[in-house]
CSV table of C-alpha atoms and ligand atoms in Angstrom, one decimal:
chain,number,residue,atom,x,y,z
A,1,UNK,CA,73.6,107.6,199.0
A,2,UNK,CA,76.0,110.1,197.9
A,3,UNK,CA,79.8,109.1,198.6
A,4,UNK,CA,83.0,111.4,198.5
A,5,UNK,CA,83.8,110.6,194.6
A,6,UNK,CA,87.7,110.3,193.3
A,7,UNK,CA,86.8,112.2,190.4
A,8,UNK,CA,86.5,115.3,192.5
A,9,UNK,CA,89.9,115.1,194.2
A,10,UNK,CA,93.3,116.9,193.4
A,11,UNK,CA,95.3,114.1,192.9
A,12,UNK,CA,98.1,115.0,190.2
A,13,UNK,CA,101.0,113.8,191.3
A,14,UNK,CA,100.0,113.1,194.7
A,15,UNK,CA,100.8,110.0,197.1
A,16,UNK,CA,97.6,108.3,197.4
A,17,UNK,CA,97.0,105.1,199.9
A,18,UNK,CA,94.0,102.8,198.2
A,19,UNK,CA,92.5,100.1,200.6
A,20,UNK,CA,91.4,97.4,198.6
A,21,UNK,CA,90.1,93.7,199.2
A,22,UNK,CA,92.4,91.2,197.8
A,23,UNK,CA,91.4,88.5,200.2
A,24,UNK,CA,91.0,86.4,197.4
A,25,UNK,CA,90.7,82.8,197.2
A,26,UNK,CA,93.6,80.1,197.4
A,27,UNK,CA,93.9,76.4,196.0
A,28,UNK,CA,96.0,74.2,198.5
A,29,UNK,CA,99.3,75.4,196.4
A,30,UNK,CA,98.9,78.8,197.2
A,31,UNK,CA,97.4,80.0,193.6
A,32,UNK,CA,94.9,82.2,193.1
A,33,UNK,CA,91.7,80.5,192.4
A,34,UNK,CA,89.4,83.5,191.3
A,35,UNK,CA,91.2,87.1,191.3
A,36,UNK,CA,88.1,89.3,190.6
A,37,UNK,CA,88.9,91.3,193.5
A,38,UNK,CA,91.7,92.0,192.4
A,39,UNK,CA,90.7,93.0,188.6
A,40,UNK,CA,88.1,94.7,190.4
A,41,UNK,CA,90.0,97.4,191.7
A,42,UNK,CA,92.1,98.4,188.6
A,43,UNK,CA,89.9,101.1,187.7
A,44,UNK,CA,90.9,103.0,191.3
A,45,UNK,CA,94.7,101.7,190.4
A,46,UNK,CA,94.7,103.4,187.0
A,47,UNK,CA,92.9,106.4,187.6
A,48,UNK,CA,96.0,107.2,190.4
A,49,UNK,CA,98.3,106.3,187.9
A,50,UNK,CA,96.8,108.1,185.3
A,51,UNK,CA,97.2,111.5,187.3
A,52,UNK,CA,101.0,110.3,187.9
A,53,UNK,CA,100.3,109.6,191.6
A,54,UNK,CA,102.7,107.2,193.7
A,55,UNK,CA,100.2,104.3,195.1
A,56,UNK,CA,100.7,102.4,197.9
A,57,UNK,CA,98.0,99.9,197.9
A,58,UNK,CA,97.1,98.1,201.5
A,59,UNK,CA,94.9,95.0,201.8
A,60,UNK,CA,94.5,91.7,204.1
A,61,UNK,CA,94.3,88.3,203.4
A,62,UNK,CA,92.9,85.8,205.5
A,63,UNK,CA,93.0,85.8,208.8
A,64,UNK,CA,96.5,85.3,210.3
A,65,UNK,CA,95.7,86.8,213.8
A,66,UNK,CA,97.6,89.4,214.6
A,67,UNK,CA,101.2,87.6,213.6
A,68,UNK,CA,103.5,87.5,210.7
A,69,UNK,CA,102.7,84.1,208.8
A,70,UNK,CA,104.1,83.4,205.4
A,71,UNK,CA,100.6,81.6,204.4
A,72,UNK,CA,98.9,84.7,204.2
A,73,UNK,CA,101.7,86.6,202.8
A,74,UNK,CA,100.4,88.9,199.9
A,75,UNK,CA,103.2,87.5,197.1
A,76,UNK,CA,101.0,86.0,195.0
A,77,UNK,CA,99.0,88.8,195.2
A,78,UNK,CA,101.9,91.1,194.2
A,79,UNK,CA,102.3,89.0,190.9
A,80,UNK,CA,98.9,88.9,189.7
A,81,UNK,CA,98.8,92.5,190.4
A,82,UNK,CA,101.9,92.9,188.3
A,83,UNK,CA,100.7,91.0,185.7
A,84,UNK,CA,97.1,92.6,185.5
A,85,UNK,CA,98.5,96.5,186.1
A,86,UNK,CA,101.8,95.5,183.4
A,87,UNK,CA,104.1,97.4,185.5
A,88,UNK,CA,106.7,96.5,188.6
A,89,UNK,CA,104.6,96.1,191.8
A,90,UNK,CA,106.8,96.3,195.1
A,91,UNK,CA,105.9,94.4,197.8
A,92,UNK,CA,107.2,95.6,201.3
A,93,UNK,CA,108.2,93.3,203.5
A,94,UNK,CA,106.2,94.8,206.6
A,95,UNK,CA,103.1,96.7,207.2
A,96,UNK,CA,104.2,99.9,209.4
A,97,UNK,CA,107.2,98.6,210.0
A,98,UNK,CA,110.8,100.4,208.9
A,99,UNK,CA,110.5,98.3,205.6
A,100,UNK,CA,107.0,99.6,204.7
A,101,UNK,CA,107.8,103.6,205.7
A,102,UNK,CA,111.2,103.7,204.0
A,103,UNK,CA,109.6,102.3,200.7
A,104,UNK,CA,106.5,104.7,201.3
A,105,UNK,CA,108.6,107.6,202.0
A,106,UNK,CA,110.6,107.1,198.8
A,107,UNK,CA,108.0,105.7,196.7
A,108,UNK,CA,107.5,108.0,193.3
A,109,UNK,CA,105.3,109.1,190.3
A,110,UNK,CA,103.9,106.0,188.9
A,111,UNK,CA,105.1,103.7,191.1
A,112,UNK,CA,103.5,100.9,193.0
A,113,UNK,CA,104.2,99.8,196.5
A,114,UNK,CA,101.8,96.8,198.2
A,115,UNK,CA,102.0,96.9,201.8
A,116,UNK,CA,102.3,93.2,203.1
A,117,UNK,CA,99.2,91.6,205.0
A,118,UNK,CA,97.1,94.2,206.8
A,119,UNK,CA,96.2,91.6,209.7
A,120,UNK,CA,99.9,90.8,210.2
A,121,UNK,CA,99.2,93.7,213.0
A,122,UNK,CA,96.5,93.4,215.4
A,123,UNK,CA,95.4,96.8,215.8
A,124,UNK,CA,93.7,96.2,212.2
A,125,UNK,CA,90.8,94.4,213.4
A,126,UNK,CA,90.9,96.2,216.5
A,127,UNK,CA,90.7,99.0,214.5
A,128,UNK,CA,93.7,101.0,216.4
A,129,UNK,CA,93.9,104.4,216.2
A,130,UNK,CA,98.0,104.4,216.7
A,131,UNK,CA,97.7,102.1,213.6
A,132,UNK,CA,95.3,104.4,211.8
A,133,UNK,CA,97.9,106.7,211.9
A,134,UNK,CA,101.1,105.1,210.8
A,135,UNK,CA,99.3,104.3,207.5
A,136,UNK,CA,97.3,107.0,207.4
A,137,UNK,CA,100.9,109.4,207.5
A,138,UNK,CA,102.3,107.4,204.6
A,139,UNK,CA,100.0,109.1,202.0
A,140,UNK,CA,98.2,112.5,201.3
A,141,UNK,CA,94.7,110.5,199.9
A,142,UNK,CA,93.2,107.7,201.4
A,143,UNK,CA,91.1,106.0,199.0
A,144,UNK,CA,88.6,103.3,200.4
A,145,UNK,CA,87.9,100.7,197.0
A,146,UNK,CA,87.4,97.7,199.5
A,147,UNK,CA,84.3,97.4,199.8
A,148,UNK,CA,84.4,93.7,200.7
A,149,UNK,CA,85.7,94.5,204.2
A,150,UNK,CA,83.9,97.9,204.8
A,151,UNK,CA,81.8,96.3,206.7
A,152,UNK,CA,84.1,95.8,209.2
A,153,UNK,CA,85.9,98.7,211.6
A,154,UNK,CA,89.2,97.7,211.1
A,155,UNK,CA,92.3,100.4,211.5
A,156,UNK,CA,92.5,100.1,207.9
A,157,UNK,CA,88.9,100.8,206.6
A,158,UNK,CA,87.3,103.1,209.4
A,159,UNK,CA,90.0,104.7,211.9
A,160,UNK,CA,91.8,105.4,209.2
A,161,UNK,CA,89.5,108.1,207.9
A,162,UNK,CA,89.9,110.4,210.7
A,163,UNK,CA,93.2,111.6,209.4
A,164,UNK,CA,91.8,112.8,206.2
A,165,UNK,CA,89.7,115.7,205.8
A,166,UNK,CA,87.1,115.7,202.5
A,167,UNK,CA,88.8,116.6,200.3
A,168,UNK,CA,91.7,114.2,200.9
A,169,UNK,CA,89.7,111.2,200.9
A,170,UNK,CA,87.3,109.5,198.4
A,171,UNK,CA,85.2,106.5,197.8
A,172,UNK,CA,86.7,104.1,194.8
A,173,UNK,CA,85.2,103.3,191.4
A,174,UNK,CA,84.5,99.8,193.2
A,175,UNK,CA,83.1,100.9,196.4
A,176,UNK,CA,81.0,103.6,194.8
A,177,UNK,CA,79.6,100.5,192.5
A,178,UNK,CA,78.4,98.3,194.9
A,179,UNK,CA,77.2,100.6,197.2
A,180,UNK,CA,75.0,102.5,194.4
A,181,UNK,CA,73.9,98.9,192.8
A,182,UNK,CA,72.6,97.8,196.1
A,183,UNK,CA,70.7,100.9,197.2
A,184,UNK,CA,68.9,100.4,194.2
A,185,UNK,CA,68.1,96.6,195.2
A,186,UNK,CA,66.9,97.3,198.6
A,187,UNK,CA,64.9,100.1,197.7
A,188,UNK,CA,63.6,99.1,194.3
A,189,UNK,CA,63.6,95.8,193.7
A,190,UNK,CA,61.3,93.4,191.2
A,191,UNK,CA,59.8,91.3,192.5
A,192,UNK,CA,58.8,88.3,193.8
A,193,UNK,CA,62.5,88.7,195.4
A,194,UNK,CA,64.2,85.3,196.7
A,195,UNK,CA,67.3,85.0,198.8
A,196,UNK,CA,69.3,82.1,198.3
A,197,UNK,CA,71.3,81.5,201.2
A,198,UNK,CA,73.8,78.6,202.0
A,199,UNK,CA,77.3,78.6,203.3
A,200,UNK,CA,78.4,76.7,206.4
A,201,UNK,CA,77.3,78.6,209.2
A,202,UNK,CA,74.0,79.7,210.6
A,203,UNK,CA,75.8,82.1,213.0
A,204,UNK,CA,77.6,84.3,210.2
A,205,UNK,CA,74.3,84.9,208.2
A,206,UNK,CA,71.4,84.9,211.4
A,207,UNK,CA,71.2,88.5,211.7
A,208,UNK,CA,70.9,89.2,207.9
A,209,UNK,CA,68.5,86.2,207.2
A,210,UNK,CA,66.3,87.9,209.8
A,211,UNK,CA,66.6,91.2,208.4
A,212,UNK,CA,66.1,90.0,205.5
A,213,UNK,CA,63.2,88.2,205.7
A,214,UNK,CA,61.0,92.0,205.5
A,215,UNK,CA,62.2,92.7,202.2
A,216,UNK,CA,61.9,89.0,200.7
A,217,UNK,CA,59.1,87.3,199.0
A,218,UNK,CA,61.4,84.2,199.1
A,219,UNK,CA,63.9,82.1,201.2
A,220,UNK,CA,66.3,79.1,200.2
A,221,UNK,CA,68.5,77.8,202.5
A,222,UNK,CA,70.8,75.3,201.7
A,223,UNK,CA,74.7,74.4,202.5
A,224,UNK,CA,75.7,73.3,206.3
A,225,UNK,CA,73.7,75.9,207.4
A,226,UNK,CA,70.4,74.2,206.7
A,227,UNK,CA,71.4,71.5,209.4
A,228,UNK,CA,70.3,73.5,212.3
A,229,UNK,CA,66.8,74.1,211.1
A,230,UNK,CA,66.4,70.7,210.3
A,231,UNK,CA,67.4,69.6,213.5
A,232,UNK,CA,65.4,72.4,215.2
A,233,UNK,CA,62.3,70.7,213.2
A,234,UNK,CA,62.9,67.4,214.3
A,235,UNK,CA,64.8,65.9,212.2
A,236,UNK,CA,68.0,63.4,212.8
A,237,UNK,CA,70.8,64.9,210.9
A,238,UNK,CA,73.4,62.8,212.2
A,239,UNK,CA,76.8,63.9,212.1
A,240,UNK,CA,76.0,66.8,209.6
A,241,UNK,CA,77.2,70.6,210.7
A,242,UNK,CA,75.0,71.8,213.1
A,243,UNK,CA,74.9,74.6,215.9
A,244,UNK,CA,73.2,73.7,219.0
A,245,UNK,CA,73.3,76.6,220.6
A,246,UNK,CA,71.1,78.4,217.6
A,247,UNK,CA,68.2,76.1,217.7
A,248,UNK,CA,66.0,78.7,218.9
A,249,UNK,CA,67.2,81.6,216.9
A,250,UNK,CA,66.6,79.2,214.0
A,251,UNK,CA,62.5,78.1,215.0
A,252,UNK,CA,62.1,82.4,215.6
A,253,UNK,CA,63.4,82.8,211.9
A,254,UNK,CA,61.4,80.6,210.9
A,255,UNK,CA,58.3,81.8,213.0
A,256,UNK,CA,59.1,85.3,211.5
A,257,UNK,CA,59.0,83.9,208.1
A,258,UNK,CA,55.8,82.6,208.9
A,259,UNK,CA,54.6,85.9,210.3
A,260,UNK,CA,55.4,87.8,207.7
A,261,UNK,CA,54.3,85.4,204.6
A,262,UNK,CA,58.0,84.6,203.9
A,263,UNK,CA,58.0,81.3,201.5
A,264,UNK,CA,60.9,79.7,203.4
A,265,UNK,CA,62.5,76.5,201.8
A,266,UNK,CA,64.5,74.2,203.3
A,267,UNK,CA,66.2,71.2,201.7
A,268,UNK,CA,64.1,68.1,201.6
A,269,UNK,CA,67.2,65.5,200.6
A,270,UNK,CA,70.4,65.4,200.7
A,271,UNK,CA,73.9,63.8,199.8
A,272,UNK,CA,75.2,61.9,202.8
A,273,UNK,CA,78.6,61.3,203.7
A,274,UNK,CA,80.4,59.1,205.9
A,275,UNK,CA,83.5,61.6,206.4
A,276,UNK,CA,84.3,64.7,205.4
A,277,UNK,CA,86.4,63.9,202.4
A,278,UNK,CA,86.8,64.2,198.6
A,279,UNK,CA,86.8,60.4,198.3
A,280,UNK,CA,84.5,59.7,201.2
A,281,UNK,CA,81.7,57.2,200.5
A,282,UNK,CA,78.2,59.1,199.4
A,283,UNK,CA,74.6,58.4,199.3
A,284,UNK,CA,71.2,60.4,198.3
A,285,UNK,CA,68.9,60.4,201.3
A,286,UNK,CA,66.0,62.4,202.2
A,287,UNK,CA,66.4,64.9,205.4
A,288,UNK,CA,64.4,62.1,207.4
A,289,UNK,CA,66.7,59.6,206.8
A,290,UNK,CA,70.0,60.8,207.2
A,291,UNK,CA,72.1,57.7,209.0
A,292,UNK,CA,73.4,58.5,212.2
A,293,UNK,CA,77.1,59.5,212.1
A,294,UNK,CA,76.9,60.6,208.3
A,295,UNK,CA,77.2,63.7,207.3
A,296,UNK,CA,74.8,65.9,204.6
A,297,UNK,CA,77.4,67.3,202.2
A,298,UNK,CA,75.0,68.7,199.5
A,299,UNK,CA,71.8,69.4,198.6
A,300,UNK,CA,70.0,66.5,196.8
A,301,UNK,CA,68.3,66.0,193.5
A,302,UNK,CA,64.5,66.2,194.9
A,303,UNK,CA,65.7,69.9,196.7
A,304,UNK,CA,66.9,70.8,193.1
A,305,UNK,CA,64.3,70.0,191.7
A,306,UNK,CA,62.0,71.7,194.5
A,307,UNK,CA,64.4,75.3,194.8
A,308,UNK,CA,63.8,75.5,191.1
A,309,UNK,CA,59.9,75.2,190.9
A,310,UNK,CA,60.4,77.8,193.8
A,311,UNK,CA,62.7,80.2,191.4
A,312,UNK,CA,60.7,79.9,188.4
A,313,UNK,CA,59.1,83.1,188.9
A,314,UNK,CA,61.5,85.5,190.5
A,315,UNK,CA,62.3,88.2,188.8
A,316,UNK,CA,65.0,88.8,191.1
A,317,UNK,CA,67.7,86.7,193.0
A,318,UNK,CA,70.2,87.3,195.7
A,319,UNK,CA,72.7,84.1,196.5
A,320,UNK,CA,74.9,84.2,199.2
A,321,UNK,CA,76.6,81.2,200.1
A,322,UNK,CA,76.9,77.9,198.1
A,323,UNK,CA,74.7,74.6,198.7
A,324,UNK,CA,77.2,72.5,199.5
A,325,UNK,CA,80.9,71.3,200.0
A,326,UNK,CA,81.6,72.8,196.2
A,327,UNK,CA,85.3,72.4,196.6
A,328,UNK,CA,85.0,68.4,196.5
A,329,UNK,CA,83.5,67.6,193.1
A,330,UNK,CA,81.4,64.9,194.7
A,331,UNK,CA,79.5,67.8,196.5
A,332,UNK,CA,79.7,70.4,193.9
A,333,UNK,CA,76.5,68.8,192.0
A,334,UNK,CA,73.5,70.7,194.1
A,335,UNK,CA,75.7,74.4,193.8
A,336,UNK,CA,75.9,74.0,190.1
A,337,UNK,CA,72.7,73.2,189.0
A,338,UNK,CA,71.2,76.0,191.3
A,339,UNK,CA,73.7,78.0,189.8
A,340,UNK,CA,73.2,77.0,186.2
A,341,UNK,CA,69.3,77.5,186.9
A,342,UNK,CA,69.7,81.0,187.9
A,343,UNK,CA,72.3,82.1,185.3
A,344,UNK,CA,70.1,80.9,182.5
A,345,UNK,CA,66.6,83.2,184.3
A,346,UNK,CA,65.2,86.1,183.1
A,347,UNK,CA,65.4,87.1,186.6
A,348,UNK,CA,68.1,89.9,187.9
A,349,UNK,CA,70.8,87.7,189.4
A,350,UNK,CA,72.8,89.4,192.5
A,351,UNK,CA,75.9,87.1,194.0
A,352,UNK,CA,77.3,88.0,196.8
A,353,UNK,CA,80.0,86.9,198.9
A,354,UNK,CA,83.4,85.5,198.0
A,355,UNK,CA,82.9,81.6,198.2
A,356,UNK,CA,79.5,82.2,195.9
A,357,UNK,CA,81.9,84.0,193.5
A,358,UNK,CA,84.5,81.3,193.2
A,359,UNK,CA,81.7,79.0,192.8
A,360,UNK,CA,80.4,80.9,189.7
A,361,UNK,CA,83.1,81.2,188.1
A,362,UNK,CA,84.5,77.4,188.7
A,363,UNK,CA,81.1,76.5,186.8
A,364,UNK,CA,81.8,79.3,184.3
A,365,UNK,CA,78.0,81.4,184.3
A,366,UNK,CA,79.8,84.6,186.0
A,367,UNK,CA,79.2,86.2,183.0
A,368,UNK,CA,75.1,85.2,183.0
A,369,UNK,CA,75.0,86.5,186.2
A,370,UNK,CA,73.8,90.6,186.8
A,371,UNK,CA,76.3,91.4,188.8
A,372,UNK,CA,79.2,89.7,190.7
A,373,UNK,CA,79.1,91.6,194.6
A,374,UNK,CA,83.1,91.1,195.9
A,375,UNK,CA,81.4,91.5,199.3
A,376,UNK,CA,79.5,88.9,200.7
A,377,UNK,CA,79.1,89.8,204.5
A,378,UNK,CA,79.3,93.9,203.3
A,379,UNK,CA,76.4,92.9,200.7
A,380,UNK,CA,74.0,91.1,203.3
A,381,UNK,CA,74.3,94.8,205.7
A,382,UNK,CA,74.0,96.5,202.9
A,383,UNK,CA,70.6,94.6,202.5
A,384,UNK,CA,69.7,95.1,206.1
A,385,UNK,CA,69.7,99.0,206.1
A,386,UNK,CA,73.0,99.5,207.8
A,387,UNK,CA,75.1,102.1,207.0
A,388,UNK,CA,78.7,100.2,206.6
A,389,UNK,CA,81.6,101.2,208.9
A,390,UNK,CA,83.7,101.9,206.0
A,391,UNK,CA,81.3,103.8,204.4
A,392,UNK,CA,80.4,106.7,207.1
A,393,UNK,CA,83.1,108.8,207.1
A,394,UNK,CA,83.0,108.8,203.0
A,395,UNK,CA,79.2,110.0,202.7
A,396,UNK,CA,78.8,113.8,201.3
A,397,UNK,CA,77.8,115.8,204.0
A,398,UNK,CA,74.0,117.5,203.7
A,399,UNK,CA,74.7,121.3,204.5
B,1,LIG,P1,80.5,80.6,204.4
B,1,LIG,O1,81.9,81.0,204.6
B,1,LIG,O2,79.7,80.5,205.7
B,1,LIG,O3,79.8,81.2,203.3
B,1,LIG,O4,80.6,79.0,204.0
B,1,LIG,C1,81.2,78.6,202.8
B,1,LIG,C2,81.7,77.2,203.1
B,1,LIG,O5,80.6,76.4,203.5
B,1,LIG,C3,82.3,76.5,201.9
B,1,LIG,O6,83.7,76.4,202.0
B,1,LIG,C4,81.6,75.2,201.8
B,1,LIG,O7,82.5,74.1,201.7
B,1,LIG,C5,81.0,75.1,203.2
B,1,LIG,N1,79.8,74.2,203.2
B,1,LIG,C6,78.7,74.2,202.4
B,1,LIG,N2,77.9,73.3,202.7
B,1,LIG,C7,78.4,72.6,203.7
B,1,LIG,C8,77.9,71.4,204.5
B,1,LIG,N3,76.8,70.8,204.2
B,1,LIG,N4,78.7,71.0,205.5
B,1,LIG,C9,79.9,71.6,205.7
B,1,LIG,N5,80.4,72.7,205.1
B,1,LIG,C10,79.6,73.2,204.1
């Protein structure tokens, strides 16, 4: 797929507006646990500066609902953007408000302006057109280098593109990455292919597990998530995550997988919990045995063991979603080896998805991995065959 490229636009000391994804991840203090997203997108940053363009840089963080909350404020960001760009980054204190437009409107050559929290308003995720418009008039280029949220259509990332014609807008070094890297994966890739797939929720991941199960030789399902297949099959998982209301969409997943000669894993023990807490009292149990009111927090050492007999011989890997609670060190353990494991394969290693990132780099393989997606839902539908929302409006047209 061939997107609107930077390189081909006029921007010489033009105001340019770049959408990027700096929803990065937070520790309890507010610091930035893993800013890849961020270092991600200095290649857009640059070029802009390069050609002496003003840049006003939008992103969200979080999701603060529609209201002005100081949690998801992007200061932090602002420094680490400072501090990676070595040069003054202004942070306005509004989004469209008189704040943001003055600053736009007087914003020069060189200079940076960051536009505070995109979801502050709620025509972002409602993907406003009045909204589209008040950003969309504070620049001559829109750039779209977030590919993390272009699967979304949010005022920001889709609307917004309306008010640019083609040769005013442009796909961003990052976007233009990710988007060729994973054409090449669906359409090409080695295999046998495995999925790893974990995270907390079944719901979130559903509709890519079952389009992904067509183009997979291999699924491994692990974190929370694995609760409500377990349960669907039978098993008492006491107080663990589970969605009740998915039991069936689980059993046709895993009838599909069945169908189509899908190796589908699930975890065969796991660490047991009796709250959900750093400190809480743990225990190695199988998935029969899990004691009512406890919770499975990670993977166990037999599913290790079992996942990695399973990945021995794939040649390539896609991991979305960790395999447990990795943020407690007590349920870190299961992530980490299955991490470790596929860092040191021959295989092509593909992580996708923000949480899987952080998780990476904690346990410091990022740099064994292939490639590092900073889009974990916008990876997964790039998988399925969708065209992304974010992503339309910056495809070359066929004449
Ligand atoms: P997601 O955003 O759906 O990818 O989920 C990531 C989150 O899932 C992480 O914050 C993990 O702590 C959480 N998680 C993983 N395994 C479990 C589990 N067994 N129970 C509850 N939460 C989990």
């Amino acid at each position: 797929m061939e997107l609107l490229s930077i390189k081909n636009l006029d921007l010489v000391n033009k105001k340019v507006f770049i959408r990027c994804d700096f929803n990065v991840p937070m520790d309890e203090f507010g610091n930035i646990s893993d800013d890849r997203r961020i270092r991600s997108a200095l290649a857009t940053i640059n070029f802009c500066l390069d050609q002496d363009c003003a840049v006003i840089i939008a992103s969200h963080l979080g999701r603060p609902k529609g209201e002005v909350n100081e949690k998801y404020s992007l200061k932090s960001v602002a420094r680490r953007l400072h501090k990676l760009l070595k040069r003054d980054v202004v942070l306005a204190n509004d989004v469209v408000g008189n704040d943001a437009i003055t600053k736009a409107k007087e914003l020069k050559a060189t200079e940076v302006l960051l536009l505070e929290n995109l979801r502050y308003e709620a025509g972002e995720t409602e993907n406003d057109s009045k909204l589209s418009e008040k950003l969309a008039d504070m620049a001559d280029f829109y750039i779209n280098d977030a590919f993390g949220v272009s699967h979304r259509a949010h005022a920001s990332v889709a609307g917004i593109t309306k008010f640019f014609d083609d040769e005013h807008k442009a796909a961003g070094f990052l976007l233009q990455k990710e988007i060729q890297f994973f054409a090449k994966l669906i359409n090409n890739p080695t295999r046998p292919f495995a999925a790893i797939v974990g995270g907390s929720k079944v719901s979130g991941k559903l509709e890519a597990l079952t389009n992904l199960l067509p183009k997979v030789d291999k699924i491994f399902i692990g974190g929370g998530m694995a609760f409500t297949f377990l349960k669907q099959m039978g098993y008492e998982i006491g107080a663990s995550l589970v969605e009740d209301d998915l039991l069936e969409d689980a059993q046709k997943v895993m009838d599909e997988a069945k169908k189509l000669g899908v190796k589908f894993y699930l975890p065969v023990d796991v660490i047991a919990a009796e709250k959900f807490a750093p400190d809480a009292v743990s225990k190695i149990v199988t998935a029969q045995e899990i004691p009512e009111d406890w919770m499975g927090l990670d993977i166990g050492p037999a599913t290790v063991r079992l996942y990695r007999e399973g990945l021995n011989d794939v040649q390539t890997v896609l991991w979305n979603g960790p395999m447990g609670v990795y943020e407690m060190e007590k349920f870190a353990r299961g992530s980490s080896k299955i991490a470790h494991f596929v860092a040191d394969s021959y295989a092509t290693t593909v992580v996708g998805g923000g949480d899987t990132a952080d998780l990476v780099q904690r346990i410091g393989v990022d740099e064994e991995m292939s490639f590092i997606s900073t889009g974990g839902g916008a990876s997964l539908e790039l998988l399925e065959g969708k065209i992304l929302p974010g992503v339309l409006a910056l495809i070359v047209k066929e004449d």
